[in-house]
Short mmCIF file of C-alpha atoms in Angstrom, two decimals:
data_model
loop_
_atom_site.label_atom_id
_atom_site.label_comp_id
_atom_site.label_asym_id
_atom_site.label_seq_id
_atom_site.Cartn_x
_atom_site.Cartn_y
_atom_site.Cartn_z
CA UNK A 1398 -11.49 -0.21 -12.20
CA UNK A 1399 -10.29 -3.69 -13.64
CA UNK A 1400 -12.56 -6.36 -12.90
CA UNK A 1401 -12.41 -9.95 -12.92
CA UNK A 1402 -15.52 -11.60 -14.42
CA UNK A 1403 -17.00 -14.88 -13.12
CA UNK A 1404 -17.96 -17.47 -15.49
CA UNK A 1405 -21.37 -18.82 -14.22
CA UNK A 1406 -22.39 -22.14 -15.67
CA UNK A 1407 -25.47 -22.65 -17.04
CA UNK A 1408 -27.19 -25.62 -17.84
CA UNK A 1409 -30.85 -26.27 -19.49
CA UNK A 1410 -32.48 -25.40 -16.02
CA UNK A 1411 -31.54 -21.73 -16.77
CA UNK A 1412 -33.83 -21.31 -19.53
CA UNK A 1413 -37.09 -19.93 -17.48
CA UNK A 1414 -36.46 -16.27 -18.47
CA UNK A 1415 -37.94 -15.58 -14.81
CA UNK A 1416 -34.52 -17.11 -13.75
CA UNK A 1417 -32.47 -15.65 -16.43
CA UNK A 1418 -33.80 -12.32 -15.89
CA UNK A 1419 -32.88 -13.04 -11.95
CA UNK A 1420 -29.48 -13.94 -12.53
CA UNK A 1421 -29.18 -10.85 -14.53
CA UNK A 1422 -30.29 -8.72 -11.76
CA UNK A 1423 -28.08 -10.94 -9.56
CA UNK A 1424 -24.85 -10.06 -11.68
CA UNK A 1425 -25.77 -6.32 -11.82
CA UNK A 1426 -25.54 -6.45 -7.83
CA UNK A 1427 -22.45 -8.10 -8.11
CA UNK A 1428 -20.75 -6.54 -10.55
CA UNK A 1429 -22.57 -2.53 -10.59
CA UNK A 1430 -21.14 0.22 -8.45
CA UNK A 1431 -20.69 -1.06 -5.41
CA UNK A 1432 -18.32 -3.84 -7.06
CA UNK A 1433 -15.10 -2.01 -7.50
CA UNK A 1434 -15.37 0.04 -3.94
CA UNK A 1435 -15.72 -3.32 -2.48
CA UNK A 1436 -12.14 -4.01 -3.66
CA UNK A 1437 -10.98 -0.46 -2.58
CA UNK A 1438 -9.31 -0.89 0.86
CA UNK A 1439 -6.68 -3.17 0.04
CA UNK A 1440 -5.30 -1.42 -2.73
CA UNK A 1441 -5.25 2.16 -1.08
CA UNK A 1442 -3.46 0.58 1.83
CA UNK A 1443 -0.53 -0.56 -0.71
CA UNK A 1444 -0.03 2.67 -2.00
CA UNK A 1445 -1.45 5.11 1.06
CA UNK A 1446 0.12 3.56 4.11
CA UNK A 1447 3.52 2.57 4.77
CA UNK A 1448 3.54 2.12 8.66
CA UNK A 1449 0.72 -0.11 9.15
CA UNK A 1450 2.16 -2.48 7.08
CA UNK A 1451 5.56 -2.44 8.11
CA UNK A 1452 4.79 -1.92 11.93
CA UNK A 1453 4.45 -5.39 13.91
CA UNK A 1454 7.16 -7.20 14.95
CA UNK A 1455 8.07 -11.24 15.91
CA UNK A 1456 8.85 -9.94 19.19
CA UNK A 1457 5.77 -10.80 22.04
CA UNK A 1458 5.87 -8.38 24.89
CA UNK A 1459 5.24 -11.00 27.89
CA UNK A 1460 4.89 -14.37 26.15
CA UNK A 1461 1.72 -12.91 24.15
CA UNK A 1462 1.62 -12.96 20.48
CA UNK A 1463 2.01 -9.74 18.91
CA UNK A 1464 -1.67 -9.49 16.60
CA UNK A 1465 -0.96 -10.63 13.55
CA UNK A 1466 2.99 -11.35 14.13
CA UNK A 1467 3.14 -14.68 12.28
CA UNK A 1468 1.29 -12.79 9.33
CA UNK A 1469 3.50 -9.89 9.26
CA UNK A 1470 6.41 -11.37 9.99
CA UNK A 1471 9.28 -11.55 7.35
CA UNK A 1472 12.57 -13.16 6.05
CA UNK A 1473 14.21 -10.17 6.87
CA UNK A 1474 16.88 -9.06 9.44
CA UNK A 1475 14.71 -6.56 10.70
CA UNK A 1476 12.12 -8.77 11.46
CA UNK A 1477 9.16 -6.75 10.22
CA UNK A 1478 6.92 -6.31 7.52
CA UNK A 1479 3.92 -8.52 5.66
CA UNK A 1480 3.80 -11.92 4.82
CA UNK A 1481 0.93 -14.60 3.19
CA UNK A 1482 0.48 -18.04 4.78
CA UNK A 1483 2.40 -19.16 1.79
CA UNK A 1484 6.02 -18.58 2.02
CA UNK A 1485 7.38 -17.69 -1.71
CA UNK A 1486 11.34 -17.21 -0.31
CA UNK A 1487 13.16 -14.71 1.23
CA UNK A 1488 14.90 -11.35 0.66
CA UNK A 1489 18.06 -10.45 0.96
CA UNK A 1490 19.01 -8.90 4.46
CA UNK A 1491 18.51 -5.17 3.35
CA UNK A 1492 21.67 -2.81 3.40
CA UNK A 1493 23.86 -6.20 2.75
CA UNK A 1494 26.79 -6.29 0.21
CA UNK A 1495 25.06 -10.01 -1.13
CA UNK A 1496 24.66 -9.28 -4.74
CA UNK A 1497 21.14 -9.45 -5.73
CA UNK A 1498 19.67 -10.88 -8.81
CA UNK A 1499 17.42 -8.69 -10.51
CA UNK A 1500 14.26 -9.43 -11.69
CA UNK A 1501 12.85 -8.56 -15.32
CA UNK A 1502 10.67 -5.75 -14.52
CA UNK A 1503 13.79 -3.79 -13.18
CA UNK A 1504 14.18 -2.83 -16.59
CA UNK A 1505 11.08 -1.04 -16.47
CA UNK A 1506 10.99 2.80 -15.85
CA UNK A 1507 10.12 3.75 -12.33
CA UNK A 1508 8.04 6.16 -10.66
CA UNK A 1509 10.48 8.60 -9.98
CA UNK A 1510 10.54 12.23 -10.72
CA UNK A 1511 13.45 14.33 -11.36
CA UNK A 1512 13.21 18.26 -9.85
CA UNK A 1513 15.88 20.53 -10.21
CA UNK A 1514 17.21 22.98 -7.94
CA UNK A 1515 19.85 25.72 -8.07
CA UNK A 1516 21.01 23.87 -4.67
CA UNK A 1517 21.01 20.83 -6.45
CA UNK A 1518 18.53 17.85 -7.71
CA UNK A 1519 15.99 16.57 -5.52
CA UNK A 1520 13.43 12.93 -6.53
CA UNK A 1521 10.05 12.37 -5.90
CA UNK A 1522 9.56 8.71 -5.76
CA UNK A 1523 6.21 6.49 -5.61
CA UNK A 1524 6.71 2.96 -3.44
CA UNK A 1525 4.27 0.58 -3.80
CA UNK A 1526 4.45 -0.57 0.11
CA UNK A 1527 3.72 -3.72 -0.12
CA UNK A 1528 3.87 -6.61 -2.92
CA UNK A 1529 6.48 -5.81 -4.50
CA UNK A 1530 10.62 -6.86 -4.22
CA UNK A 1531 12.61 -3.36 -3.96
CA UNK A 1532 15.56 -4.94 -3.88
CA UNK A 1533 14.94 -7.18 -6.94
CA UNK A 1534 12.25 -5.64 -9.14
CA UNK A 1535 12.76 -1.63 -8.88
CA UNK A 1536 15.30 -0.51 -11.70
CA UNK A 1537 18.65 0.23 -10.21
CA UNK A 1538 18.56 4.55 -11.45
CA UNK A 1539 16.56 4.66 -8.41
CA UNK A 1540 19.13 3.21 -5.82
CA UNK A 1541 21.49 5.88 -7.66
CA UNK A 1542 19.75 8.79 -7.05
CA UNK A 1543 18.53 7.48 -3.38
CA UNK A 1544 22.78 7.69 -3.03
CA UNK A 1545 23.00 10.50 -4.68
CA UNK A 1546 20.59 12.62 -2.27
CA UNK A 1547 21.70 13.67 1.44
CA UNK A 1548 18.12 13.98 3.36
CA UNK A 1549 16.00 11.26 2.66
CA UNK A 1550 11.79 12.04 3.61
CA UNK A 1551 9.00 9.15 3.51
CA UNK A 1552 5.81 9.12 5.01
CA UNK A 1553 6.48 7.52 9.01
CA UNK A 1554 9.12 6.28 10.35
CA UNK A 1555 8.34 2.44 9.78
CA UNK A 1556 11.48 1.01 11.57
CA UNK A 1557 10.84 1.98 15.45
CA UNK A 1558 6.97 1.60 15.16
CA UNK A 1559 7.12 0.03 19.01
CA UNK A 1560 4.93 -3.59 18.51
CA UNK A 1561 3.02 -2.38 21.90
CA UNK A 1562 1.93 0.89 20.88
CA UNK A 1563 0.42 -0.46 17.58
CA UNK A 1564 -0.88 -3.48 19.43
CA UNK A 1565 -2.94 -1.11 21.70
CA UNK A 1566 -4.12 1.23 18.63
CA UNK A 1567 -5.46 -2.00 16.86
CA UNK A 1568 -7.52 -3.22 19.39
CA UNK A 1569 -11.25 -2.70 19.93
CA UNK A 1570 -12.74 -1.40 22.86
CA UNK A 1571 -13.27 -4.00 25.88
CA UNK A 1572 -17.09 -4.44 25.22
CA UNK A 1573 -16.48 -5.10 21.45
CA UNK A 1574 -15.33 -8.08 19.52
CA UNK A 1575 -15.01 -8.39 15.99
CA UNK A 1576 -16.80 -12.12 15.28
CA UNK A 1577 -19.96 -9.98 16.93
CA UNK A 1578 -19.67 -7.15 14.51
CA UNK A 1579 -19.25 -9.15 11.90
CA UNK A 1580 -21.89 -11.74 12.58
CA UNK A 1581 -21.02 -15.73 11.98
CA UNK A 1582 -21.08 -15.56 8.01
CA UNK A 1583 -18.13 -13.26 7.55
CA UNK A 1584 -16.30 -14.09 10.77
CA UNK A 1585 -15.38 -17.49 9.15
CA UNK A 1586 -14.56 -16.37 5.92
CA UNK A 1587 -12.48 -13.85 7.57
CA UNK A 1588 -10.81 -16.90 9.81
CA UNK A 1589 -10.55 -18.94 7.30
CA UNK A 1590 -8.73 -16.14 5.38
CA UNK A 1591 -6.22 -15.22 7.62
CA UNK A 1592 -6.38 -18.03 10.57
CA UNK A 1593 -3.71 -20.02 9.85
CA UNK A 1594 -1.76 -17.22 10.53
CA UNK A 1595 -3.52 -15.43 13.56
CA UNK A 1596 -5.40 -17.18 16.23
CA UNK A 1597 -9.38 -16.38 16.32
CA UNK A 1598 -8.87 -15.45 20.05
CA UNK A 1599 -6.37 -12.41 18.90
CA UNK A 1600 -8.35 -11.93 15.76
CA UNK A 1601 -11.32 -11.14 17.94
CA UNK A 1602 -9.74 -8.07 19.22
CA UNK A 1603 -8.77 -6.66 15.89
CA UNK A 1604 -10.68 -3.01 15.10
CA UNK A 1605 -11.76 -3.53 11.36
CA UNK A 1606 -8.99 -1.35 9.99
CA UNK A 1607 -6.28 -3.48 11.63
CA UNK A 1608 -8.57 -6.82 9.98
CA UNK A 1609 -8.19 -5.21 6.54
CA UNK A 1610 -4.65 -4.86 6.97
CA UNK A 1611 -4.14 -8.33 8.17
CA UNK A 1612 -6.47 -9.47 4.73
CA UNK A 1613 -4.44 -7.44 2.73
CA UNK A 1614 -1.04 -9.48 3.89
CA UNK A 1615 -2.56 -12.66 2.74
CA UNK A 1616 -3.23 -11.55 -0.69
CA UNK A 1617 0.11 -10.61 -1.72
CA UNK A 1618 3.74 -12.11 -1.79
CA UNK A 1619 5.43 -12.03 1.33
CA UNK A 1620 8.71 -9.69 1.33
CA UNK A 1621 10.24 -6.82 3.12
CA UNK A 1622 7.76 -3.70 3.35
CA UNK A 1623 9.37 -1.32 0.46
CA UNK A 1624 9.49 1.66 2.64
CA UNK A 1625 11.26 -0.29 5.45
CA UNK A 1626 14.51 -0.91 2.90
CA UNK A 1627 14.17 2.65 1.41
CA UNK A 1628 14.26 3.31 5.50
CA UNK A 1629 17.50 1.08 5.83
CA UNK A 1630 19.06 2.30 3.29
CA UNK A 1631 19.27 5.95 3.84
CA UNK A 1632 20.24 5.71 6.79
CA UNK A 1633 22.94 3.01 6.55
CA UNK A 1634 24.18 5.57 3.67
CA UNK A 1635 24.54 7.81 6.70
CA UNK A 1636 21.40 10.54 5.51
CA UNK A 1637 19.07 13.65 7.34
CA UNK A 1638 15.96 11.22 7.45
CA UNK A 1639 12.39 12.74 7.98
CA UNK A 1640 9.24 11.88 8.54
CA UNK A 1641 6.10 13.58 6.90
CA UNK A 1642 3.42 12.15 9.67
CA UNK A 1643 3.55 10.37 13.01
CA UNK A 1644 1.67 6.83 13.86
CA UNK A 1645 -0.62 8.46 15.85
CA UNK A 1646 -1.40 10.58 12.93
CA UNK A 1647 -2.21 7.00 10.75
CA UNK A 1648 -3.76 5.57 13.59
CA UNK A 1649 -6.40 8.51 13.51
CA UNK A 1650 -6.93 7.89 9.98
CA UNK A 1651 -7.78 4.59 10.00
CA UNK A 1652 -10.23 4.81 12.59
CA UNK A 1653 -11.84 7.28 11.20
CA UNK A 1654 -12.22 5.97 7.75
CA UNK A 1655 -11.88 2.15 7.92
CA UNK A 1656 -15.33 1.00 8.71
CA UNK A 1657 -16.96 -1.96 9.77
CA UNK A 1658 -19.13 -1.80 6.25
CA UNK A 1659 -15.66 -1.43 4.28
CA UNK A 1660 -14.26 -4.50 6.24
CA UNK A 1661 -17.65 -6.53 5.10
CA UNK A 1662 -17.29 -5.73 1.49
CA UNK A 1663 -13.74 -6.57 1.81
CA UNK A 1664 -14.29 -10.05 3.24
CA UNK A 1665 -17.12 -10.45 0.79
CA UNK A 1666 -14.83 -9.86 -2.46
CA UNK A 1667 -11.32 -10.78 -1.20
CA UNK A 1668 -11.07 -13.10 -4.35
CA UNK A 1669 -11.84 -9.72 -6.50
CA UNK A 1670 -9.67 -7.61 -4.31
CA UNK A 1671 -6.53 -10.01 -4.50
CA UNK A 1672 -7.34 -9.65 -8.90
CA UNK A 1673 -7.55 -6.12 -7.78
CA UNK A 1674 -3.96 -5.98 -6.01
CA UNK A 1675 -2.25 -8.05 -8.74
CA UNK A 1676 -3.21 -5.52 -11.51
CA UNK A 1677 -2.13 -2.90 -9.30
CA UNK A 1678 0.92 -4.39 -8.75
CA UNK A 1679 1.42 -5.29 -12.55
CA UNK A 1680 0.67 -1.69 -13.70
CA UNK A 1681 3.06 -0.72 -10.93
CA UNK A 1682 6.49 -2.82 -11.59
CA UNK A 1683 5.59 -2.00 -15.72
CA UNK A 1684 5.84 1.93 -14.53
CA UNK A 1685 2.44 2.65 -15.73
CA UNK A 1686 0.93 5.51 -13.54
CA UNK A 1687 -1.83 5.87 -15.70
CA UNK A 1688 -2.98 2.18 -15.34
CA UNK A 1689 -1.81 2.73 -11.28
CA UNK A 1690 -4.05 5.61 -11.46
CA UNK A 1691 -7.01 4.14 -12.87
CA UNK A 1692 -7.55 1.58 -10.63
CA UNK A 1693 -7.33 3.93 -7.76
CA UNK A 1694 -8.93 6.74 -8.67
CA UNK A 1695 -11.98 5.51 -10.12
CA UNK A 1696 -15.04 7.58 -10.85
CA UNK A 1697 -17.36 5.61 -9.00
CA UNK A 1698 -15.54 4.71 -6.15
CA UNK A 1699 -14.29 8.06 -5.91
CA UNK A 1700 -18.63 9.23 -5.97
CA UNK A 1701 -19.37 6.27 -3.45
CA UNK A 1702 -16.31 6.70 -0.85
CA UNK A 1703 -15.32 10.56 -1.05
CA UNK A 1704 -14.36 10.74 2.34
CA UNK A 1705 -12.27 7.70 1.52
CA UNK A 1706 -10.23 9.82 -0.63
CA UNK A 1707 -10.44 12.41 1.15
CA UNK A 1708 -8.88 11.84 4.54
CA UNK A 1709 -6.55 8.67 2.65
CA UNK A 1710 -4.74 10.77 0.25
CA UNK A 1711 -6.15 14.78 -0.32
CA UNK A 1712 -5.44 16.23 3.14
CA UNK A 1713 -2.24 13.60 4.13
CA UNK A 1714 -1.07 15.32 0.56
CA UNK A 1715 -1.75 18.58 1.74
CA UNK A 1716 -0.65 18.50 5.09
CA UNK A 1717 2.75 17.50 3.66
CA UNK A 1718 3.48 19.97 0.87
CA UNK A 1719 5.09 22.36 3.28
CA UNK A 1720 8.07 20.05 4.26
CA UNK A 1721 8.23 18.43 1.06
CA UNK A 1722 8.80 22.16 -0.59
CA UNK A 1723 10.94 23.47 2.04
CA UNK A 1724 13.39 20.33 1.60
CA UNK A 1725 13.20 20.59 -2.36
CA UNK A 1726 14.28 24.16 -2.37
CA UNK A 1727 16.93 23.05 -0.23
CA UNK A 1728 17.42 20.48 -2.81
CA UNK A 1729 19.02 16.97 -3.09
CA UNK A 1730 16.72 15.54 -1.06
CA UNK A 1731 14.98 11.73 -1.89
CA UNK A 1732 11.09 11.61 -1.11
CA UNK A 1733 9.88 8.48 -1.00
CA UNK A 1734 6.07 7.65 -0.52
CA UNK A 1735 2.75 5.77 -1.69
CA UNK A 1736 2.46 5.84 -5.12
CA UNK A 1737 -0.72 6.88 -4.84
CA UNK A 1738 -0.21 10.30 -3.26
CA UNK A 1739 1.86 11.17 -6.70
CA UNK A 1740 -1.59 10.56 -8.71
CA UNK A 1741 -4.50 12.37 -10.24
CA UNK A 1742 -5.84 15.70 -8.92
CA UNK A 1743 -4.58 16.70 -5.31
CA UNK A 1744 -1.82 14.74 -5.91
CA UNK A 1745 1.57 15.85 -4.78
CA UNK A 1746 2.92 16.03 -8.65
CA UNK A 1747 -0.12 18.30 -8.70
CA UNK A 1748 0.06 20.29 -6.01
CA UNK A 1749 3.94 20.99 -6.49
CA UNK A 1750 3.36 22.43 -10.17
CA UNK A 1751 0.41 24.70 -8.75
CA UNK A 1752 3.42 26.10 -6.57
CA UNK A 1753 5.52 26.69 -9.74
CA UNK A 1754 7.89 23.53 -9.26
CA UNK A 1755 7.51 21.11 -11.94
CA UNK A 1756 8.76 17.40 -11.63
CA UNK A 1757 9.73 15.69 -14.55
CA UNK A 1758 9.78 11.58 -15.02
CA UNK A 1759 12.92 10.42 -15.62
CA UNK A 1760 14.12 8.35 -18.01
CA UNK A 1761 15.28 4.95 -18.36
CA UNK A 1762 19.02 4.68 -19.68
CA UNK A 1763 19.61 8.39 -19.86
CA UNK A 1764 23.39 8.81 -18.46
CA UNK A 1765 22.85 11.97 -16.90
CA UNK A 1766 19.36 10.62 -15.01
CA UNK A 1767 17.49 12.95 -17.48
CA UNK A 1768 13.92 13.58 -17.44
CA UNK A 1769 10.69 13.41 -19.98
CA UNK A 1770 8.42 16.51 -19.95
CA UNK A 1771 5.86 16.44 -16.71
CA UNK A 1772 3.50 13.40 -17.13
CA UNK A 1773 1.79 11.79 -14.52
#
């Protein structure tokens, strides 16, 4: 996993090799195995979970702020998705005729995999759910074959997640607060991360998963969730739209795997982690899976966290094979989900060719949307 280094400066009070040798021990804390899983969380949630990071609305039931509305709030219509405390511009209202100018990397070739049917052509396509501008940034073949499709599938349904239920879901117990779990030292990093954007009184309440996701908003470019316009799009084009999981069935997940520890080792390397997102992101808008793929599926973090893994991506990408092969038989059908799930071993490009269906990356500038031989 990519790292970025930290240039210590050292002066002529550094010579005692006692000191050097503890600085070098220091540094192999730091920056040994437990480095990259520190910077894990945020970058799973880009490519792992859609609805959490889509879910919250503006809208406060009662008069009471929604958790982590103003930091999830967007320029968008729909009035949903992430945001940072620094507002970079919006995006255009999603499903709108406004012509939108596109940005340099929507040249590049996109995650999205060509399978052909006798019923006709379906596309597996990885989103990067956060962080990046669909509307501006992913190369326009994909928007073709989205229209070209009649039963659009993506992980949850991210545009009726109801503000209340997830509000309740993200909340810890009554006897619990999360400044106590924390203790004082991360508590105020973690406010002054994300305070000017949710009150300490709401932030108290927050289980550690729903803290990570609210960390993970401030570290990248505020826009419209990418599944949400996928979302908007299908169904203004007037498509079947299904839903591989419910919230409940994300909800679960998080609690089970999104510890108090992980939240700590978040807080402690959110400069690393935001490094961590940006190469992610990078990797993604070049359409590099294999860069993607390194960064997520790292040896060590993979040896340190394998329940991570486990219960983020290898049984969510089991569970759903059965629906995604029933509606790519059925063919000309547009699945749309974390890049992530596409990746490595277990991964749905995986799992479909150990069925005997074999996706193929398409190409850039092929007329006919062709495809490259299977490469993930």
């Amino acid at each position: 996993m990519s790292t970025l280094m930290r240039d210590d400066q050292q002066g002529p009070q550094d010579a005692n090799p006692n000191t050097v040798d503890q600085q070098r021990s220091a540094a192999k804390r730091r920056n040994g195995a437990p480095r990259s899983s520190r910077r894990l969380a945020a970058a799973l949630l880009v490519v792992a979970f859609g609805l959490a990071l889509s879910a919250c609305k503006d809208t406060p039931p009662d008069g009471q702020p929604v958790p982590g509305a103003s930091a999830t709030a967007t320029a968008a219509e729909s009035a949903q998705g992430a945001a940072s405390a620094a507002a970079m511009g919006s995006t255009a209202p999603t499903g709108s005729n406004t012509a939108v100018a596109l940005d340099p990397a929507a040249g590049a070739r996109p995650l999205l995999w060509v399978i052909p049917s006798d019923q006709g052509t379906s596309y597996l396509f990885g989103t990067m759910h956060l962080g990046a501008d669909a509307e501006r940034q992913l190369n326009p073949i994909v928007w073709e074959k989205l229209r070209a499709a009649t039963s659009f599938i993506m992980e949850a349904d991210v545009g009726s997640a109801n503000p209340l239920t997830m509000m309740k879901a993200a909340m810890l117990p009554a006897d619990q607060s999360l400044d106590t779990l924390l203790g004082p030292v991360l508590w105020q990093k973690l406010v002054k991360q994300v305070g000017g954007a949710v009150p300490e009184i709401a932030l108290k309440r927050f289980k550690p998963w729903f803290a990570v996701v609210t960390i993970t908003q401030t570290l990248l470019p505020p826009g419209t969730p990418m599944d949400l316009v996928f979302q908007q799009k299908a169904k203004a084009q007037g498509k079947e739209l299904l839903y591989l999981e419910e919230l409940d069935d994300q909800i679960k997940i998080f609690d089970e795997a999104m510890t108090v520890a992980l939240l700590k080792d978040t807080i402690n390397e959110m400069g690393k982690e935001k490094q961590q997102l940006l190469d992610l992101q990078t990797a993604y808008l070049k359409g590099d899976p294999k860069g993607a793929e390194k960064l997520l599926f790292d040896p060590a973090d993979m040896k340190k966290y394998p329940k991570l893994y486990e219960v983020f991506f290898y049984r969510r990408n089991a569970a759903w094979m059965p629906l995604i092969e029933k509606h790519i038989k059925q063919g000309k059908t547009f699945i749309a989900v974390g890049a992530g799930h596409l990746l490595g071993d277990k991964g749905l490009i995986d799992l479909l060719i150990k069925k005997g269906i074999h996706p193929k990356r398409i190409r850039v500038g092929s007329k006919g949307g062709g495809a490259a031989a299977p490469k993930r």
